[in-house]
Amino acid sequence: MTTTRETLLACLSVPRWADDVLAGQPYAGRDALLRAADAAARELTDEELEQALAGHPRIGERGGAQSRREQSGVVDAAGRLAAGNAVYEERFGRVFLIRAAGRDADEILAELDRRLHNDDRTERAETVSNLREIALLRLEATL
Protein backbone atom coordinates (compact mmCIF):
# COMPACT_ATOMS: atom_id res chain seq x y z
CA MET A 1 0.00 0.00 0.00
CA THR A 2 1.24 3.47 -0.86
CA THR A 3 0.19 7.08 -0.41
CA THR A 4 1.40 10.41 -1.70
CA ARG A 5 3.23 13.31 -0.09
CA GLU A 6 0.30 15.60 -0.93
CA THR A 7 -2.13 13.28 0.84
CA LEU A 8 0.09 13.05 3.89
CA LEU A 9 0.66 16.80 4.12
CA ALA A 10 -3.12 17.33 3.98
CA CYS A 11 -3.35 15.12 7.07
CA LEU A 12 -0.47 16.71 9.00
CA SER A 13 1.40 19.65 7.56
CA VAL A 14 4.86 18.47 8.67
CA PRO A 15 7.21 17.68 5.77
CA ARG A 16 9.55 15.51 7.90
CA TRP A 17 6.60 13.38 8.99
CA ALA A 18 5.42 12.94 5.41
CA ASP A 19 8.94 12.06 4.28
CA ASP A 20 9.33 9.50 7.09
CA VAL A 21 6.07 7.81 6.13
CA LEU A 22 6.93 7.85 2.42
CA ALA A 23 10.35 6.33 3.11
CA GLY A 24 8.73 3.11 4.32
CA GLN A 25 6.68 2.49 1.19
CA PRO A 26 5.31 0.27 -0.05
CA TYR A 27 3.54 -0.96 3.07
CA ALA A 28 2.17 -4.48 3.49
CA GLY A 29 -1.28 -3.01 4.06
CA ARG A 30 -3.40 -0.30 5.61
CA ASP A 31 -2.48 -1.16 9.21
CA ALA A 32 1.24 -1.06 8.47
CA LEU A 33 0.90 2.36 6.86
CA LEU A 34 -1.11 3.70 9.80
CA ARG A 35 1.42 2.29 12.30
CA ALA A 36 4.27 4.01 10.46
CA ALA A 37 2.33 7.30 10.35
CA ASP A 38 1.56 6.98 14.06
CA ALA A 39 5.20 6.34 14.98
CA ALA A 40 6.49 9.22 12.84
CA ALA A 41 4.03 11.68 14.44
CA ARG A 42 4.79 10.89 18.08
CA GLU A 43 7.62 13.41 18.39
CA LEU A 44 7.45 16.84 16.78
CA THR A 45 10.03 19.58 17.07
CA ASP A 46 8.88 23.05 18.09
CA GLU A 47 9.14 24.13 14.44
CA GLU A 48 7.10 21.13 13.29
CA LEU A 49 4.47 21.83 15.93
CA GLU A 50 4.23 25.41 14.70
CA GLN A 51 3.96 24.20 11.07
CA ALA A 52 1.20 21.77 11.95
CA LEU A 53 -0.81 24.27 13.97
CA ALA A 54 -0.61 26.84 11.17
CA GLY A 55 -2.84 24.56 9.11
CA HIS A 56 -5.59 24.27 11.72
CA PRO A 57 -8.37 26.79 12.30
CA ARG A 58 -9.29 27.64 15.86
CA ILE A 59 -11.80 25.20 17.26
CA GLY A 60 -15.26 26.57 16.51
CA GLU A 61 -14.10 28.65 13.54
CA ARG A 62 -14.82 27.86 9.93
CA GLY A 63 -11.99 26.05 8.25
CA GLY A 64 -11.91 23.87 5.17
CA ALA A 65 -14.37 21.06 4.48
CA GLN A 66 -12.27 18.62 6.49
CA SER A 67 -12.30 20.83 9.60
CA ARG A 68 -16.02 21.55 9.25
CA ARG A 69 -16.76 17.82 9.26
CA GLU A 70 -14.48 17.21 12.23
CA GLN A 71 -15.99 20.10 14.18
CA SER A 72 -19.63 19.37 13.36
CA GLY A 73 -20.44 18.90 17.05
CA VAL A 74 -19.42 22.41 18.10
CA VAL A 75 -21.60 24.68 15.95
CA ASP A 76 -23.82 25.87 18.83
CA ALA A 77 -20.93 26.77 21.14
CA ALA A 78 -19.00 29.21 18.93
CA GLY A 79 -19.12 32.08 21.45
CA ARG A 80 -17.98 29.98 24.39
CA LEU A 81 -15.23 28.42 22.29
CA ALA A 82 -14.02 31.82 21.06
CA ALA A 83 -13.70 33.01 24.66
CA GLY A 84 -11.89 29.82 25.67
CA ASN A 85 -9.59 30.03 22.66
CA ALA A 86 -8.59 33.57 23.65
CA VAL A 87 -7.72 32.49 27.20
CA TYR A 88 -5.79 29.47 25.92
CA GLU A 89 -3.82 31.52 23.37
CA GLU A 90 -2.92 34.05 26.06
CA ARG A 91 -1.78 31.23 28.36
CA PHE A 92 0.15 29.06 25.88
CA GLY A 93 0.88 31.33 22.91
CA ARG A 94 -0.68 29.01 20.32
CA VAL A 95 -4.12 27.90 19.16
CA PHE A 96 -6.00 25.31 21.19
CA LEU A 97 -6.04 22.08 19.24
CA ILE A 98 -8.13 19.04 20.02
CA ARG A 99 -9.36 16.08 18.04
CA ALA A 100 -12.93 17.34 17.62
CA ALA A 101 -14.21 14.36 15.62
CA GLY A 102 -16.54 12.34 17.80
CA ARG A 103 -16.76 15.01 20.52
CA ASP A 104 -19.56 17.45 21.22
CA ALA A 105 -19.18 21.05 22.34
CA ASP A 106 -19.51 20.25 26.04
CA GLU A 107 -16.74 17.65 25.86
CA ILE A 108 -14.46 20.03 23.98
CA LEU A 109 -15.13 22.89 26.40
CA ALA A 110 -14.46 20.59 29.37
CA GLU A 111 -11.14 19.54 27.79
CA LEU A 112 -10.25 23.16 27.10
CA ASP A 113 -10.94 24.07 30.74
CA ARG A 114 -8.94 21.08 31.99
CA ARG A 115 -5.99 21.74 29.72
CA LEU A 116 -5.75 25.38 30.79
CA HIS A 117 -4.40 23.98 34.08
CA ASN A 118 -1.58 22.06 32.38
CA ASP A 119 2.00 23.22 32.61
CA ASP A 120 3.65 24.11 29.29
CA ARG A 121 5.38 20.74 28.85
CA THR A 122 2.25 18.71 29.57
CA GLU A 123 0.13 20.86 27.27
CA ARG A 124 2.65 20.63 24.45
CA ALA A 125 2.54 16.82 24.73
CA GLU A 126 -1.27 16.84 24.67
CA THR A 127 -1.25 19.09 21.61
CA VAL A 128 1.14 16.76 19.77
CA SER A 129 -0.98 13.77 20.75
CA ASN A 130 -4.13 15.43 19.40
CA LEU A 131 -2.35 16.40 16.17
CA ARG A 132 -1.32 12.76 15.77
CA GLU A 133 -4.89 11.56 16.36
CA ILE A 134 -6.23 14.05 13.79
CA ALA A 135 -3.59 13.06 11.25
CA LEU A 136 -4.32 9.36 11.64
CA LEU A 137 -8.09 9.87 11.32
CA ARG A 138 -7.57 11.96 8.21
CA LEU A 139 -5.13 9.47 6.71
CA GLU A 140 -7.42 6.55 7.47
CA ALA A 141 -10.26 8.38 5.69
CA THR A 142 -8.13 8.59 2.54
CA LEU A 143 -7.29 4.88 2.44
Tab-separated table of N, CA, C and O in Angstrom, residues 38-121:
chain	number	residue	atom	x	y	z
A	38	ASP	N	1.694	6.764	12.611
A	38	ASP	CA	1.562	6.981	14.056
A	38	ASP	C	2.940	7.166	14.687
A	38	ASP	O	3.186	8.142	15.414
A	39	ALA	N	3.849	6.267	14.394
A	39	ALA	CA	5.196	6.342	14.980
A	39	ALA	C	5.913	7.626	14.584
A	39	ALA	O	6.560	8.273	15.411
A	40	ALA	N	5.781	8.027	13.334
A	40	ALA	CA	6.486	9.215	12.843
A	40	ALA	C	5.916	10.509	13.425
A	40	ALA	O	6.606	11.533	13.457
A	41	ALA	N	4.673	10.471	13.899
A	41	ALA	CA	4.029	11.681	14.442
A	41	ALA	C	4.131	11.806	15.954
A	41	ALA	O	3.663	12.783	16.522
A	42	ARG	N	4.756	10.863	16.609
A	42	ARG	CA	4.786	10.894	18.079
A	42	ARG	C	5.680	11.979	18.650
A	42	ARG	O	5.446	12.458	19.754
A	43	GLU	N	6.704	12.359	17.933
A	43	GLU	CA	7.622	13.412	18.390
A	43	GLU	C	7.704	14.494	17.330
A	43	GLU	O	8.077	14.208	16.197
A	44	LEU	N	7.345	15.705	17.694
A	44	LEU	CA	7.455	16.837	16.782
A	44	LEU	C	8.363	17.887	17.403
A	44	LEU	O	8.267	18.158	18.602
A	45	THR	N	9.213	18.474	16.587
A	45	THR	CA	10.035	19.581	17.072
A	45	THR	C	9.135	20.796	17.268
A	45	THR	O	7.983	20.823	16.801
A	46	ASP	N	9.659	21.828	17.917
A	46	ASP	CA	8.882	23.053	18.087
A	46	ASP	C	8.499	23.635	16.737
A	46	ASP	O	7.379	24.105	16.543
A	47	GLU	N	9.422	23.607	15.784
A	47	GLU	CA	9.143	24.129	14.442
A	47	GLU	C	8.050	23.306	13.752
A	47	GLU	O	7.159	23.860	13.105
A	48	GLU	N	8.113	21.983	13.890
A	48	GLU	CA	7.098	21.127	13.293
A	48	GLU	C	5.733	21.358	13.930
A	48	GLU	O	4.704	21.377	13.240
A	49	LEU	N	5.721	21.548	15.237
A	49	LEU	CA	4.472	21.831	15.933
A	49	LEU	C	3.866	23.121	15.397
A	49	LEU	O	2.671	23.187	15.093
A	50	GLU	N	4.685	24.136	15.235
A	50	GLU	CA	4.225	25.413	14.697
A	50	GLU	C	3.692	25.244	13.270
A	50	GLU	O	2.644	25.782	12.919
A	51	GLN	N	4.416	24.471	12.444
A	51	GLN	CA	3.964	24.200	11.068
A	51	GLN	C	2.598	23.526	11.071
A	51	GLN	O	1.706	23.895	10.311
A	52	ALA	N	2.447	22.536	11.907
A	52	ALA	CA	1.204	21.772	11.950
A	52	ALA	C	0.040	22.634	12.426
A	52	ALA	O	-1.061	22.561	11.868
A	53	LEU	N	0.267	23.439	13.442
A	53	LEU	CA	-0.806	24.270	13.971
A	53	LEU	C	-1.220	25.360	12.988
A	53	LEU	O	-2.383	25.777	12.983
A	54	ALA	N	-0.297	25.797	12.155
A	54	ALA	CA	-0.613	26.840	11.174
A	54	ALA	C	-1.702	26.386	10.206
A	54	ALA	O	-2.433	27.213	9.661
A	55	GLY	N	-1.838	25.092	10.026
A	55	GLY	CA	-2.840	24.560	9.105
A	55	GLY	C	-4.181	24.273	9.736
A	55	GLY	O	-5.091	23.772	9.069
A	56	HIS	N	-4.343	24.577	11.014
A	56	HIS	CA	-5.589	24.272	11.717
A	56	HIS	C	-6.307	25.547	12.122
A	56	HIS	O	-5.706	26.420	12.748
A	57	PRO	N	-7.607	25.635	11.805
A	57	PRO	CA	-8.368	26.787	12.300
A	57	PRO	C	-8.606	26.630	13.801
A	57	PRO	O	-8.494	25.530	14.344
A	58	ARG	N	-8.909	27.734	14.455
A	58	ARG	CA	-9.289	27.642	15.863
A	58	ARG	C	-10.534	26.774	15.964
A	58	ARG	O	-11.394	26.805	15.092
A	59	ILE	N	-10.627	26.033	17.048
A	59	ILE	CA	-11.804	25.203	17.259
A	59	ILE	C	-13.026	26.118	17.312
A	59	ILE	O	-12.998	27.155	17.956
A	60	GLY	N	-14.047	25.767	16.568
A	60	GLY	CA	-15.256	26.572	16.507
A	60	GLY	C	-15.276	27.558	15.355
A	60	GLY	O	-16.313	28.141	15.059
A	61	GLU	N	-14.146	27.758	14.690
A	61	GLU	CA	-14.101	28.651	13.538
A	61	GLU	C	-14.246	27.847	12.262
A	61	GLU	O	-13.936	26.665	12.218
A	62	ARG	N	-14.667	28.510	11.226
A	62	ARG	CA	-14.825	27.863	9.933
A	62	ARG	C	-13.471	27.624	9.293
A	62	ARG	O	-12.705	28.541	9.087
A	63	GLY	N	-13.190	26.395	8.991
A	63	GLY	CA	-11.988	26.050	8.253
A	63	GLY	C	-12.414	25.430	6.932
A	63	GLY	O	-13.498	25.702	6.428
A	64	GLY	N	-11.570	24.568	6.403
A	64	GLY	CA	-11.908	23.868	5.173
A	64	GLY	C	-12.957	22.797	5.426
A	64	GLY	O	-13.423	22.595	6.551
A	65	ALA	N	-13.328	22.091	4.376
A	65	ALA	CA	-14.366	21.063	4.479
A	65	ALA	C	-14.006	19.998	5.505
A	65	ALA	O	-14.858	19.536	6.265
A	66	GLN	N	-12.716	19.634	5.548
A	66	GLN	CA	-12.273	18.619	6.492
A	66	GLN	C	-12.516	19.079	7.932
A	66	GLN	O	-13.061	18.341	8.746
A	67	SER	N	-12.110	20.292	8.250
A	67	SER	CA	-12.295	20.834	9.600
A	67	SER	C	-13.773	20.984	9.945
A	67	SER	O	-14.181	20.713	11.073
A	68	ARG	N	-14.577	21.407	8.991
A	68	ARG	CA	-16.018	21.553	9.254
A	68	ARG	C	-16.631	20.211	9.621
A	68	ARG	O	-17.437	20.126	10.548
A	69	ARG	N	-16.246	19.148	8.909
A	69	ARG	CA	-16.760	17.817	9.256
A	69	ARG	C	-16.311	17.408	10.648
A	69	ARG	O	-17.086	16.890	11.440
A	70	GLU	N	-15.027	17.625	10.943
A	70	GLU	CA	-14.478	17.210	12.234
A	70	GLU	C	-15.094	17.987	13.388
A	70	GLU	O	-15.216	17.473	14.492
A	71	GLN	N	-15.462	19.242	13.134
A	71	GLN	CA	-15.993	20.097	14.184
A	71	GLN	C	-17.517	20.200	14.159
A	71	GLN	O	-18.091	21.098	14.758
A	72	SER	N	-18.185	19.272	13.512
A	72	SER	CA	-19.632	19.375	13.358
A	72	SER	C	-20.376	19.411	14.686
A	72	SER	O	-21.472	19.948	14.764
A	73	GLY	N	-19.783	18.917	15.747
A	73	GLY	CA	-20.443	18.899	17.048
A	73	GLY	C	-20.310	20.176	17.845
A	73	GLY	O	-20.815	20.259	18.969
A	74	VAL	N	-19.678	21.210	17.302
A	74	VAL	CA	-19.421	22.414	18.097
A	74	VAL	C	-20.107	23.668	17.573
A	74	VAL	O	-19.881	24.757	18.081
A	75	VAL	N	-20.983	23.527	16.607
A	75	VAL	CA	-21.603	24.681	15.953
A	75	VAL	C	-22.302	25.595	16.947
A	75	VAL	O	-22.197	26.820	16.867
A	76	ASP	N	-23.021	25.065	17.909
A	76	ASP	CA	-23.822	25.869	18.826
A	76	ASP	C	-23.020	26.514	19.947
A	76	ASP	O	-23.584	27.248	20.754
A	77	ALA	N	-21.734	26.256	20.022
A	77	ALA	CA	-20.929	26.768	21.138
A	77	ALA	C	-19.858	27.747	20.675
A	77	ALA	O	-18.878	27.970	21.380
A	78	ALA	N	-20.045	28.361	19.523
A	78	ALA	CA	-19.002	29.208	18.935
A	78	ALA	C	-18.558	30.325	19.877
A	78	ALA	O	-17.362	30.591	20.004
A	79	GLY	N	-19.486	30.985	20.548
A	79	GLY	CA	-19.122	32.079	21.453
A	79	GLY	C	-18.303	31.613	22.636
A	79	GLY	O	-17.287	32.235	22.990
A	80	ARG	N	-18.725	30.528	23.249
A	80	ARG	CA	-17.977	29.985	24.392
A	80	ARG	C	-16.601	29.494	23.963
A	80	ARG	O	-15.621	29.669	24.685
A	81	LEU	N	-16.519	28.892	22.784
A	81	LEU	CA	-15.231	28.420	22.286
A	81	LEU	C	-14.305	29.582	21.955
A	81	LEU	O	-13.105	29.513	22.230
A	82	ALA	N	-14.848	30.644	21.387
A	82	ALA	CA	-14.024	31.817	21.064
A	82	ALA	C	-13.419	32.399	22.329
A	82	ALA	O	-12.231	32.751	22.364
A	83	ALA	N	-14.207	32.483	23.386
A	83	ALA	CA	-13.701	33.010	24.661
A	83	ALA	C	-12.626	32.083	25.226
A	83	ALA	O	-11.573	32.540	25.696
A	84	GLY	N	-12.880	30.782	25.187
A	84	GLY	CA	-11.895	29.817	25.671
A	84	GLY	C	-10.625	29.827	24.850
A	84	GLY	O	-9.517	29.738	25.394
A	85	ASN	N	-10.764	29.953	23.532
A	85	ASN	CA	-9.591	30.034	22.658
A	85	ASN	C	-8.714	31.224	23.034
A	85	ASN	O	-7.486	31.118	23.063
A	86	ALA	N	-9.344	32.358	23.301
A	86	ALA	CA	-8.586	33.569	23.645
A	86	ALA	C	-7.797	33.367	24.933
A	86	ALA	O	-6.617	33.738	25.022
A	87	VAL	N	-8.411	32.756	25.927
A	87	VAL	CA	-7.718	32.487	27.196
A	87	VAL	C	-6.566	31.517	26.968
A	87	VAL	O	-5.455	31.712	27.469
A	88	TYR	N	-6.815	30.471	26.205
A	88	TYR	CA	-5.792	29.473	25.916
A	88	TYR	C	-4.605	30.109	25.190
A	88	TYR	O	-3.452	29.866	25.535
A	89	GLU	N	-4.892	30.896	24.153
A	89	GLU	CA	-3.820	31.518	23.375
A	89	GLU	C	-3.000	32.474	24.232
A	89	GLU	O	-1.780	32.554	24.070
A	90	GLU	N	-3.643	33.165	25.131
A	90	GLU	CA	-2.917	34.051	26.055
A	90	GLU	C	-2.013	33.220	26.968
A	90	GLU	O	-0.875	33.578	27.235
A	91	ARG	N	-2.516	32.089	27.418
A	91	ARG	CA	-1.782	31.230	28.365
A	91	ARG	C	-0.607	30.505	27.697
A	91	ARG	O	0.485	30.437	28.233
A	92	PHE	N	-0.858	29.928	26.501
A	92	PHE	CA	0.146	29.060	25.878
A	92	PHE	C	0.807	29.633	24.624
A	92	PHE	O	1.779	29.064	24.134
A	93	GLY	N	0.266	30.707	24.082
A	93	GLY	CA	0.882	31.326	22.913
A	93	GLY	C	0.672	30.579	21.607
A	93	GLY	O	1.432	30.752	20.652
A	94	ARG	N	-0.341	29.737	21.552
A	94	ARG	CA	-0.681	29.011	20.319
A	94	ARG	C	-2.167	28.674	20.367
A	94	ARG	O	-2.798	28.768	21.410
A	95	VAL	N	-2.693	28.244	19.209
A	95	VAL	CA	-4.115	27.898	19.164
A	95	VAL	C	-4.376	26.612	19.941
A	95	VAL	O	-3.517	25.727	20.015
A	96	PHE	N	-5.555	26.531	20.514
A	96	PHE	CA	-6.000	25.315	21.186
A	96	PHE	C	-6.351	24.301	20.107
A	96	PHE	O	-7.110	24.582	19.183
A	97	LEU	N	-5.785	23.125	20.213
A	97	LEU	CA	-6.037	22.076	19.242
A	97	LEU	C	-6.506	20.828	19.972
A	97	LEU	O	-5.901	20.416	20.961
A	98	ILE	N	-7.575	20.272	19.455
A	98	ILE	CA	-8.128	19.038	20.019
A	98	ILE	C	-8.726	18.230	18.872
A	98	ILE	O	-9.203	18.795	17.888
A	99	ARG	N	-8.672	16.930	19.003
A	99	ARG	CA	-9.364	16.080	18.037
A	99	ARG	C	-10.852	16.271	18.297
A	99	ARG	O	-11.402	15.791	19.279
A	100	ALA	N	-11.519	17.020	17.433
A	100	ALA	CA	-12.930	17.337	17.619
A	100	ALA	C	-13.844	16.219	17.130
A	100	ALA	O	-14.958	16.076	17.627
A	101	ALA	N	-13.380	15.436	16.174
A	101	ALA	CA	-14.207	14.364	15.620
A	101	ALA	C	-14.673	13.439	16.742
A	101	ALA	O	-13.878	12.971	17.546
A	102	GLY	N	-15.986	13.239	16.795
A	102	GLY	CA	-16.545	12.344	17.804
A	102	GLY	C	-16.795	12.995	19.149
A	102	GLY	O	-17.226	12.321	20.088
A	103	ARG	N	-16.535	14.295	19.256
A	103	ARG	CA	-16.762	15.007	20.520
A	103	ARG	C	-17.803	16.093	20.291
A	103	ARG	O	-17.826	16.725	19.255
A	104	ASP	N	-18.627	16.333	21.319
A	104	ASP	CA	-19.564	17.447	21.220
A	104	ASP	C	-18.970	18.674	21.906
A	104	ASP	O	-17.881	18.618	22.482
A	105	ALA	N	-19.682	19.777	21.810
A	105	ALA	CA	-19.183	21.047	22.335
A	105	ALA	C	-18.887	20.977	23.827
A	105	ALA	O	-17.870	21.511	24.287
A	106	ASP	N	-19.739	20.331	24.595
A	106	ASP	CA	-19.512	20.248	26.043
A	106	ASP	C	-18.232	19.492	26.368
A	106	ASP	O	-17.480	19.888	27.261
A	107	GLU	N	-17.972	18.409	25.648
A	107	GLU	CA	-16.736	17.648	25.863
A	107	GLU	C	-15.509	18.489	25.512
A	107	GLU	O	-14.511	18.472	26.233
A	108	ILE	N	-15.596	19.204	24.405
A	108	ILE	CA	-14.464	20.028	23.982
A	108	ILE	C	-14.215	21.160	24.966
A	108	ILE	O	-13.071	21.429	25.345
A	109	LEU	N	-15.282	21.806	25.412
A	109	LEU	CA	-15.130	22.885	26.396
A	109	LEU	C	-14.564	22.361	27.716
A	109	LEU	O	-13.734	23.019	28.344
A	110	ALA	N	-14.997	21.181	28.137
A	110	ALA	CA	-14.462	20.590	29.372
A	110	ALA	C	-12.967	20.303	29.219
A	110	ALA	O	-12.178	20.538	30.145
A	111	GLU	N	-12.564	19.796	28.041
A	111	GLU	CA	-11.142	19.536	27.792
A	111	GLU	C	-10.347	20.835	27.748
A	111	GLU	O	-9.234	20.908	28.279
A	112	LEU	N	-10.910	21.856	27.140
A	112	LEU	CA	-10.252	23.156	27.097
A	112	LEU	C	-10.029	23.679	28.513
A	112	LEU	O	-8.919	24.092	28.867
A	113	ASP	N	-11.067	23.623	29.342
A	113	ASP	CA	-10.942	24.066	30.737
A	113	ASP	C	-9.885	23.252	31.483
A	113	ASP	O	-9.058	23.799	32.211
A	114	ARG	N	-9.910	21.939	31.309
A	114	ARG	CA	-8.936	21.076	31.992
A	114	ARG	C	-7.518	21.399	31.548
A	114	ARG	O	-6.605	21.530	32.358
A	115	ARG	N	-7.333	21.537	30.244
A	115	ARG	CA	-5.990	21.745	29.716
A	115	ARG	C	-5.414	23.119	30.044
A	115	ARG	O	-4.191	23.288	30.051
A	116	LEU	N	-6.247	24.067	30.357
A	116	LEU	CA	-5.751	25.378	30.787
A	116	LEU	C	-4.941	25.274	32.081
A	116	LEU	O	-4.141	26.154	32.380
A	117	HIS	N	-5.130	24.194	32.826
A	117	HIS	CA	-4.398	23.982	34.080
A	117	HIS	C	-3.099	23.216	33.884
A	117	HIS	O	-2.338	23.020	34.836
A	118	ASN	N	-2.830	22.773	32.668
A	118	ASN	CA	-1.580	22.062	32.382
A	118	ASN	C	-0.390	23.005	32.458
A	118	ASN	O	-0.512	24.196	32.176
A	119	ASP	N	0.776	22.434	32.779
A	119	ASP	CA	1.997	23.222	32.609
A	119	ASP	C	2.356	23.173	31.122
A	119	ASP	O	1.760	22.426	30.342
A	120	ASP	N	3.310	23.992	30.716
A	120	ASP	CA	3.647	24.109	29.291
A	120	ASP	C	4.062	22.770	28.677
A	120	ASP	O	3.645	22.434	27.568
A	121	ARG	N	4.873	22.021	29.385
A	121	ARG	CA	5.378	20.744	28.854
A	121	ARG	C	4.248	19.730	28.659
A	121	ARG	O	4.170	19.057	27.632
